[in-house]
Amino acid sequence: MLLSAASGAADAFAFLCVGQVFAGVMTGNLVLLGASAAGAGEDGVALRVVTALAAYACGAAAGTLMAGLPLGLTLLAESALLGVAAVLWGFGLVASYGDRLGLLALVSLAMGVQGRVRVTPTNYFTGTLTSLAGRAAARRLEPGDGWVLGRLGAVVAGAALAALTERWWSPGAALGAAVLVAGAAVLESGSCGGRNTGKPRPDRGNPAGAA
């Protein structure tokens, strides 16, 4: 739940503060890239999208290489990346366009790492929503689907948290995602958690996770 909220917070921060691209939703970024290639959208969005895509891919690769490490350690590495981004933004050290690209790369790198953590998928939800709707239509909902709804709600709550922070205290807009991931790392370290296999566990609520 915390990681799902962190995903929403990170994407909302990137979209609102860095330049209308996403840090973790790569499907949306690919759509933006296609629209930009056709001459639509803001100037410079293509470069931001490519930066996010490349950084996310690097983060996913790093997450794979970290397979076998305790999950708490992997999450700590992710929270450190988000923490650096929060410090850079919070202290006004992101002054130029190049600085914003670097900030976007940091957040996208962290989301890529999260995408490879061996837990229920927490930064892509289209498959989750599709499967949930299918089970609801077939009247095959299960008690565990409450957690699926909870993860979907957590994404919305995380995004709302980042948006409200950006509105009322802009320097802290990047802080929410870092704190949420740090909280997940603390919870994981205090549990009997397993190790990072470099891929998500099969998730009955998400065909992509099962694949």
Short mmCIF file of C-alpha atoms in Angstrom, two decimals:
data_model
loop_
_atom_site.label_atom_id
_atom_site.label_comp_id
_atom_site.label_asym_id
_atom_site.label_seq_id
_atom_site.Cartn_x
_atom_site.Cartn_y
_atom_site.Cartn_z
CA MET A 1 0.00 0.00 0.00
CA LEU A 2 2.81 2.40 0.89
CA LEU A 3 4.67 1.67 -2.34
CA SER A 4 1.51 2.15 -4.38
CA ALA A 5 1.00 5.52 -2.72
CA ALA A 6 4.66 6.37 -3.37
CA SER A 7 4.19 5.56 -7.04
CA GLY A 8 1.26 7.97 -7.26
CA ALA A 9 3.19 10.66 -5.40
CA ALA A 10 6.27 10.29 -7.62
CA ASP A 11 4.26 10.46 -10.83
CA ALA A 12 2.23 13.44 -9.67
CA PHE A 13 5.41 15.27 -8.66
CA ALA A 14 7.09 14.57 -12.00
CA PHE A 15 4.01 15.61 -13.97
CA LEU A 16 3.28 18.78 -12.01
CA CYS A 17 6.78 20.00 -11.19
CA VAL A 18 9.20 18.60 -13.74
CA GLY A 19 7.26 18.94 -16.95
CA GLN A 20 4.11 16.94 -17.72
CA VAL A 21 5.76 13.55 -18.03
CA PHE A 22 5.60 10.52 -15.75
CA ALA A 23 8.32 8.95 -13.65
CA GLY A 24 6.79 5.48 -13.47
CA VAL A 25 3.92 5.20 -15.95
CA MET A 26 5.87 4.30 -19.06
CA THR A 27 2.75 3.56 -21.12
CA GLY A 28 1.68 7.16 -20.70
CA ASN A 29 5.16 8.34 -21.61
CA LEU A 30 5.16 6.28 -24.81
CA VAL A 31 1.85 7.88 -25.77
CA LEU A 32 3.31 11.32 -25.07
CA LEU A 33 6.34 10.44 -27.18
CA GLY A 34 4.13 9.45 -30.12
CA ALA A 35 2.07 12.63 -29.78
CA SER A 36 5.25 14.70 -29.63
CA ALA A 37 6.56 13.01 -32.77
CA ALA A 38 3.37 14.14 -34.50
CA GLY A 39 3.97 17.73 -33.41
CA ALA A 40 1.54 17.83 -30.51
CA GLY A 41 2.23 18.69 -26.89
CA GLU A 42 4.70 21.02 -25.22
CA ASP A 43 8.09 21.88 -26.67
CA GLY A 44 10.81 19.67 -25.24
CA VAL A 45 8.46 16.97 -23.98
CA ALA A 46 10.12 14.36 -26.21
CA LEU A 47 13.48 14.87 -24.49
CA ARG A 48 11.85 14.59 -21.06
CA VAL A 49 10.04 11.42 -22.08
CA VAL A 50 13.21 9.84 -23.43
CA THR A 51 15.02 10.77 -20.22
CA ALA A 52 12.30 9.15 -18.11
CA LEU A 53 12.23 6.02 -20.29
CA ALA A 54 16.00 5.58 -20.21
CA ALA A 55 16.26 6.19 -16.46
CA TYR A 56 13.37 3.84 -15.71
CA ALA A 57 15.01 1.11 -17.82
CA CYS A 58 18.28 1.62 -15.94
CA GLY A 59 16.43 1.39 -12.64
CA ALA A 60 14.72 -1.83 -13.69
CA ALA A 61 18.08 -3.26 -14.73
CA ALA A 62 19.60 -2.22 -11.40
CA GLY A 63 16.70 -3.84 -9.58
CA THR A 64 17.37 -7.06 -11.45
CA LEU A 65 21.06 -6.95 -10.55
CA MET A 66 20.06 -6.49 -6.91
CA ALA A 67 18.20 -9.79 -6.97
CA GLY A 68 18.99 -11.82 -3.87
CA LEU A 69 19.43 -8.81 -1.61
CA PRO A 70 16.95 -8.30 1.24
CA LEU A 71 13.91 -6.37 0.09
CA GLY A 72 14.43 -3.81 2.82
CA LEU A 73 17.85 -2.97 1.39
CA THR A 74 16.46 -2.58 -2.12
CA LEU A 75 13.73 -0.30 -0.85
CA LEU A 76 16.29 1.68 1.13
CA ALA A 77 18.25 2.27 -2.08
CA GLU A 78 15.07 3.46 -3.77
CA SER A 79 14.22 5.78 -0.89
CA ALA A 80 17.75 7.21 -1.02
CA LEU A 81 17.28 8.13 -4.69
CA LEU A 82 13.95 9.76 -3.94
CA GLY A 83 15.47 11.48 -0.92
CA VAL A 84 18.20 13.04 -3.04
CA ALA A 85 15.54 14.25 -5.48
CA ALA A 86 13.52 15.72 -2.59
CA VAL A 87 16.58 17.58 -1.25
CA LEU A 88 17.47 18.99 -4.66
CA TRP A 89 13.91 20.20 -5.20
CA GLY A 90 13.31 21.35 -1.65
CA PHE A 91 16.43 23.51 -1.46
CA GLY A 92 15.87 25.09 -4.86
CA LEU A 93 18.90 23.46 -6.46
CA VAL A 94 17.01 22.67 -9.66
CA ALA A 95 17.46 25.90 -11.55
CA SER A 96 18.01 24.98 -15.19
CA TYR A 97 16.31 22.75 -17.73
CA GLY A 98 19.21 20.35 -17.49
CA ASP A 99 18.77 20.21 -13.72
CA ARG A 100 15.12 19.27 -14.20
CA LEU A 101 16.12 16.47 -16.54
CA GLY A 102 18.51 15.17 -13.90
CA LEU A 103 15.79 15.36 -11.27
CA LEU A 104 13.41 13.46 -13.53
CA ALA A 105 16.08 10.83 -14.13
CA LEU A 106 16.54 10.32 -10.38
CA VAL A 107 12.83 9.80 -9.73
CA SER A 108 12.39 7.56 -12.79
CA LEU A 109 15.44 5.53 -11.78
CA ALA A 110 13.83 4.95 -8.37
CA MET A 111 10.53 3.91 -9.98
CA GLY A 112 12.40 1.45 -12.20
CA VAL A 113 13.96 -0.15 -9.13
CA GLN A 114 10.53 -0.37 -7.52
CA GLY A 115 9.15 -2.02 -10.63
CA ARG A 116 11.53 -4.96 -10.11
CA VAL A 117 10.96 -5.43 -6.40
CA ARG A 118 9.59 -8.89 -5.66
CA VAL A 119 6.25 -7.81 -4.30
CA THR A 120 2.80 -7.31 -5.74
CA PRO A 121 3.18 -4.77 -8.58
CA THR A 122 2.99 -1.25 -7.23
CA ASN A 123 3.64 1.08 -10.15
CA TYR A 124 1.50 -0.25 -12.99
CA PHE A 125 -2.20 -0.78 -12.47
CA THR A 126 -4.00 -1.14 -15.80
CA GLY A 127 -3.86 -4.93 -15.59
CA THR A 128 -4.93 -4.79 -11.95
CA LEU A 129 -8.01 -2.73 -12.79
CA THR A 130 -8.83 -4.86 -15.83
CA SER A 131 -8.70 -8.11 -13.86
CA LEU A 132 -10.67 -6.65 -10.97
CA ALA A 133 -13.41 -5.43 -13.30
CA GLY A 134 -13.50 -8.83 -15.00
CA ARG A 135 -13.88 -10.68 -11.72
CA ALA A 136 -16.57 -8.25 -10.62
CA ALA A 137 -18.50 -8.80 -13.86
CA ALA A 138 -18.19 -12.57 -13.44
CA ARG A 139 -19.23 -12.28 -9.78
CA ARG A 140 -16.01 -13.94 -8.70
CA LEU A 141 -14.70 -11.33 -6.31
CA GLU A 142 -12.61 -12.71 -3.45
CA PRO A 143 -11.81 -11.33 0.04
CA GLY A 144 -8.31 -10.43 -1.12
CA ASP A 145 -9.72 -8.07 -3.71
CA GLY A 146 -10.15 -5.55 -0.93
CA TRP A 147 -6.38 -5.16 -1.02
CA VAL A 148 -6.51 -4.69 -4.79
CA LEU A 149 -8.98 -1.83 -4.33
CA GLY A 150 -6.77 -0.53 -1.55
CA ARG A 151 -3.74 -0.36 -3.86
CA LEU A 152 -5.73 1.49 -6.49
CA GLY A 153 -6.94 3.91 -3.85
CA ALA A 154 -3.42 4.32 -2.52
CA VAL A 155 -2.19 5.51 -5.92
CA VAL A 156 -4.87 8.19 -5.96
CA ALA A 157 -4.11 9.18 -2.37
CA GLY A 158 -0.37 9.42 -3.06
CA ALA A 159 -0.94 11.60 -6.11
CA ALA A 160 -3.33 13.82 -4.14
CA LEU A 161 -0.76 14.15 -1.37
CA ALA A 162 1.93 15.30 -3.81
CA ALA A 163 -0.45 17.70 -5.56
CA LEU A 164 -1.65 19.27 -2.32
CA THR A 165 1.92 19.60 -1.08
CA GLU A 166 2.95 21.23 -4.35
CA ARG A 167 0.08 23.70 -3.97
CA TRP A 168 0.60 24.63 -0.32
CA TRP A 169 4.33 23.96 0.21
CA SER A 170 6.05 23.52 -3.13
CA PRO A 171 9.55 22.77 -1.71
CA GLY A 172 8.15 19.61 -0.11
CA ALA A 173 6.43 18.27 -3.23
CA ALA A 174 9.00 15.50 -3.76
CA LEU A 175 9.18 14.52 -0.11
CA GLY A 176 6.05 12.37 0.04
CA ALA A 177 7.33 9.62 -2.25
CA ALA A 178 10.64 9.38 -0.37
CA VAL A 179 8.92 9.14 3.03
CA LEU A 180 6.44 6.52 1.82
CA VAL A 181 9.16 4.29 0.37
CA ALA A 182 11.27 4.74 3.50
CA GLY A 183 8.27 3.63 5.56
CA ALA A 184 7.91 0.54 3.37
CA ALA A 185 11.62 -0.21 3.84
CA VAL A 186 11.25 0.02 7.62
CA LEU A 187 8.24 -2.29 7.60
CA GLU A 188 10.01 -4.78 5.37
CA SER A 189 13.16 -4.74 7.48
CA GLY A 190 11.11 -5.40 10.59
CA SER A 191 9.32 -8.36 9.06
CA CYS A 192 10.54 -11.79 8.06
CA GLY A 193 10.61 -10.57 4.46
CA GLY A 194 12.24 -12.60 1.75
CA ARG A 195 14.65 -11.57 -0.87
CA ASN A 196 14.37 -9.71 -4.10
CA THR A 197 14.03 -12.16 -6.98
CA GLY A 198 14.33 -9.41 -9.57
CA LYS A 199 10.75 -9.85 -10.75
CA PRO A 200 7.29 -9.28 -9.30
CA ARG A 201 5.43 -12.16 -7.68
CA PRO A 202 2.48 -13.48 -9.66
CA ASP A 203 -0.43 -11.23 -8.81
CA ARG A 204 -3.90 -12.59 -9.38
CA GLY A 205 -5.02 -8.99 -9.69
CA ASN A 206 -2.52 -8.14 -12.41
CA PRO A 207 -1.84 -10.29 -15.50
CA ALA A 208 1.38 -8.37 -16.10
CA GLY A 209 2.61 -9.39 -12.66
CA ALA A 210 1.63 -13.00 -13.29
CA ALA A 211 3.48 -12.95 -16.61
#
